Amino acid sequence: MKRRPGSKHSVHYLTHSMKKVGRSVGRRKCGPIAKQVMSHPRIRPFILKRVGRLIRKDMERMCSVKVSSVLRKRTPTAMKSFSWGDLMDELERSSPVFCQLLKECVHRKRRKVSKRGTSYAVDDVTVIGMCAAILLRHRNTHMNLVQRIISTLLYSGHAPKQ
């Protein structure tokens, strides 16, 4: 049975869920607070909007000219000395919320993947760095070191254009 948003049922639901949040605050447990707030249909959009703003602000800061980014350098020496670890350090330092979001999206158990008999370790740093490079390149076209390295490797390997 559906009820109007202003009915007694919705007020009861709101006070009941806020009581749970209050108990969790008293116990100093953050997980249940986040779970209750994100499960509430009227509060959730505000939280998502605020998190989106934080991520956009981090990406703007990372793409800013004030930050000497690894991804902005175009020289052949920068291409030779590029490392995913340096990119991760820069992400953690310049845009912590964006970096944490990518880590949570990519987080998985360590495992080995085998393909045609060879096995290799799946590295989260590479996946996170690649995702960050694609998203930052989409935001600012000058942040294209990773794409430039890939293009150079494909061109030097005589890969077809399609």
Short mmCIF file of C-alpha atoms in Angstrom, two decimals:
data_model
loop_
_atom_site.label_atom_id
_atom_site.label_comp_id
_atom_site.label_asym_id
_atom_site.label_seq_id
_atom_site.Cartn_x
_atom_site.Cartn_y
_atom_site.Cartn_z
CA MET A 1 0.00 0.00 0.00
CA LYS A 2 1.50 3.33 -1.12
CA ARG A 3 1.29 6.35 1.11
CA ARG A 4 1.65 10.03 0.42
CA PRO A 5 5.01 11.61 1.32
CA GLY A 6 3.31 13.68 4.05
CA SER A 7 1.51 10.77 5.70
CA LYS A 8 2.12 9.48 9.23
CA HIS A 9 3.96 6.45 7.83
CA SER A 10 6.72 8.57 6.25
CA VAL A 11 7.14 10.58 9.48
CA HIS A 12 7.43 7.32 11.45
CA TYR A 13 10.00 6.00 8.95
CA LEU A 14 12.04 9.21 9.23
CA THR A 15 12.04 9.27 13.03
CA HIS A 16 12.78 5.53 13.22
CA SER A 17 15.77 5.82 10.87
CA MET A 18 17.04 8.93 12.67
CA LYS A 19 16.86 7.04 15.98
CA LYS A 20 19.16 4.41 14.47
CA VAL A 21 21.54 7.13 13.32
CA GLY A 22 21.47 8.67 16.79
CA ARG A 23 22.33 5.33 18.40
CA SER A 24 25.20 4.82 15.96
CA VAL A 25 26.54 8.31 16.70
CA GLY A 26 26.42 7.51 20.41
CA ARG A 27 28.33 4.29 19.81
CA ARG A 28 30.80 6.10 17.51
CA LYS A 29 30.23 3.70 14.62
CA CYS A 30 30.46 5.31 11.18
CA GLY A 31 29.44 2.37 8.97
CA PRO A 32 25.83 2.10 10.19
CA ILE A 33 25.43 5.89 9.96
CA ALA A 34 26.48 5.89 6.31
CA LYS A 35 24.26 2.89 5.58
CA GLN A 36 21.19 4.50 7.16
CA VAL A 37 21.74 7.87 5.51
CA MET A 38 22.31 6.35 2.06
CA SER A 39 19.27 4.08 2.37
CA HIS A 40 16.98 7.02 3.10
CA PRO A 41 15.29 8.06 -0.18
CA ARG A 42 15.04 11.76 0.67
CA ILE A 43 18.56 12.24 2.04
CA ARG A 44 20.47 10.14 -0.50
CA PRO A 45 20.26 12.64 -3.44
CA PHE A 46 21.76 15.40 -1.28
CA ILE A 47 24.66 13.18 -0.23
CA LEU A 48 25.34 12.09 -3.82
CA LYS A 49 25.25 15.69 -5.03
CA ARG A 50 27.75 16.73 -2.35
CA VAL A 51 30.10 13.86 -3.14
CA GLY A 52 29.87 14.74 -6.85
CA ARG A 53 30.89 18.32 -6.04
CA LEU A 54 33.88 17.08 -4.04
CA ILE A 55 35.03 14.86 -6.91
CA ARG A 56 34.61 17.66 -9.48
CA LYS A 57 36.60 20.02 -7.25
CA ASP A 58 39.38 17.44 -6.92
CA MET A 59 39.49 16.92 -10.68
CA GLU A 60 39.61 20.69 -11.27
CA ARG A 61 42.49 20.96 -8.82
CA MET A 62 44.34 18.10 -10.52
CA CYS A 63 43.86 19.62 -14.00
CA SER A 64 44.87 23.09 -12.80
CA VAL A 65 47.97 24.71 -14.27
CA LYS A 66 49.13 25.37 -10.70
CA VAL A 67 49.69 21.64 -10.18
CA SER A 68 52.72 20.31 -12.01
CA SER A 69 51.09 17.07 -13.07
CA VAL A 70 52.86 13.99 -14.37
CA LEU A 71 50.14 13.64 -17.01
CA ARG A 72 50.73 17.13 -18.43
CA LYS A 73 54.39 16.56 -19.42
CA ARG A 74 54.93 15.69 -23.10
CA THR A 75 58.67 15.27 -23.51
CA PRO A 76 60.24 11.97 -24.55
CA THR A 77 62.13 11.85 -21.23
CA ALA A 78 58.82 12.20 -19.36
CA MET A 79 57.45 9.33 -21.43
CA LYS A 80 60.49 7.17 -20.62
CA SER A 81 60.43 7.93 -16.91
CA PHE A 82 56.65 7.58 -16.43
CA SER A 83 55.58 5.26 -13.62
CA TRP A 84 52.14 4.35 -12.29
CA GLY A 85 53.41 4.77 -8.74
CA ASP A 86 54.27 8.43 -9.36
CA LEU A 87 50.80 8.98 -10.80
CA MET A 88 49.19 7.33 -7.75
CA ASP A 89 51.26 9.49 -5.38
CA GLU A 90 50.15 12.58 -7.26
CA LEU A 91 46.51 11.48 -7.20
CA GLU A 92 46.61 10.83 -3.45
CA ARG A 93 48.29 14.17 -2.82
CA SER A 94 46.31 16.42 -5.21
CA SER A 95 42.87 14.81 -5.27
CA PRO A 96 42.24 12.48 -2.32
CA VAL A 97 38.44 12.10 -2.77
CA PHE A 98 38.76 11.26 -6.47
CA CYS A 99 41.56 8.79 -5.70
CA GLN A 100 39.54 7.13 -2.93
CA LEU A 101 36.53 6.78 -5.26
CA LEU A 102 38.68 5.06 -7.89
CA LYS A 103 40.22 2.78 -5.26
CA GLU A 104 36.78 1.74 -4.03
CA CYS A 105 35.58 1.12 -7.59
CA VAL A 106 38.59 -1.03 -8.48
CA HIS A 107 39.10 -2.73 -5.11
CA ARG A 108 39.28 -6.49 -5.46
CA LYS A 109 41.10 -9.41 -3.98
CA ARG A 110 44.62 -10.08 -5.19
CA ARG A 111 44.55 -12.86 -7.70
CA LYS A 112 46.41 -14.11 -10.69
CA VAL A 113 44.75 -14.21 -14.06
CA SER A 114 45.95 -16.71 -16.60
CA LYS A 115 45.58 -16.16 -20.29
CA ARG A 116 46.72 -18.79 -22.76
CA GLY A 117 48.96 -20.53 -20.28
CA THR A 118 50.78 -17.45 -18.97
CA SER A 119 49.83 -15.98 -15.63
CA TYR A 120 50.31 -12.41 -14.51
CA ALA A 121 49.30 -10.43 -11.43
CA VAL A 122 46.40 -8.02 -11.77
CA ASP A 123 47.72 -4.70 -10.49
CA ASP A 124 45.21 -2.27 -8.98
CA VAL A 125 47.59 0.68 -9.31
CA THR A 126 47.71 0.31 -13.09
CA VAL A 127 43.92 0.02 -13.38
CA ILE A 128 43.33 3.02 -11.10
CA GLY A 129 45.96 5.07 -12.94
CA MET A 130 44.49 4.21 -16.33
CA CYS A 131 40.97 5.14 -15.20
CA ALA A 132 42.22 8.42 -13.73
CA ALA A 133 44.18 9.22 -16.91
CA ILE A 134 41.11 8.65 -19.09
CA LEU A 135 38.81 10.73 -16.88
CA LEU A 136 41.32 13.57 -16.48
CA ARG A 137 42.03 13.59 -20.23
CA HIS A 138 38.30 13.92 -20.82
CA ARG A 139 38.23 16.93 -18.48
CA ASN A 140 41.40 18.60 -19.80
CA THR A 141 42.97 17.67 -23.15
CA HIS A 142 46.47 18.61 -21.95
CA MET A 143 46.49 15.73 -19.43
CA ASN A 144 47.33 13.15 -22.10
CA LEU A 145 50.69 11.54 -21.28
CA VAL A 146 49.28 8.01 -20.89
CA GLN A 147 47.34 8.25 -24.16
CA ARG A 148 50.46 9.58 -25.89
CA ILE A 149 52.55 6.66 -24.59
CA ILE A 150 49.94 4.16 -25.82
CA SER A 151 49.77 5.84 -29.24
CA THR A 152 53.57 5.81 -29.55
CA LEU A 153 53.74 2.11 -28.63
CA LEU A 154 51.02 1.21 -31.12
CA TYR A 155 52.64 3.29 -33.89
CA SER A 156 56.12 1.89 -33.29
CA GLY A 157 54.69 -1.64 -33.26
CA HIS A 158 53.10 -1.03 -36.70
CA ALA A 159 49.61 -1.64 -35.39
CA PRO A 160 46.81 -0.96 -37.87
CA LYS A 161 44.76 2.18 -37.28
CA GLN A 162 41.52 0.30 -36.78
#
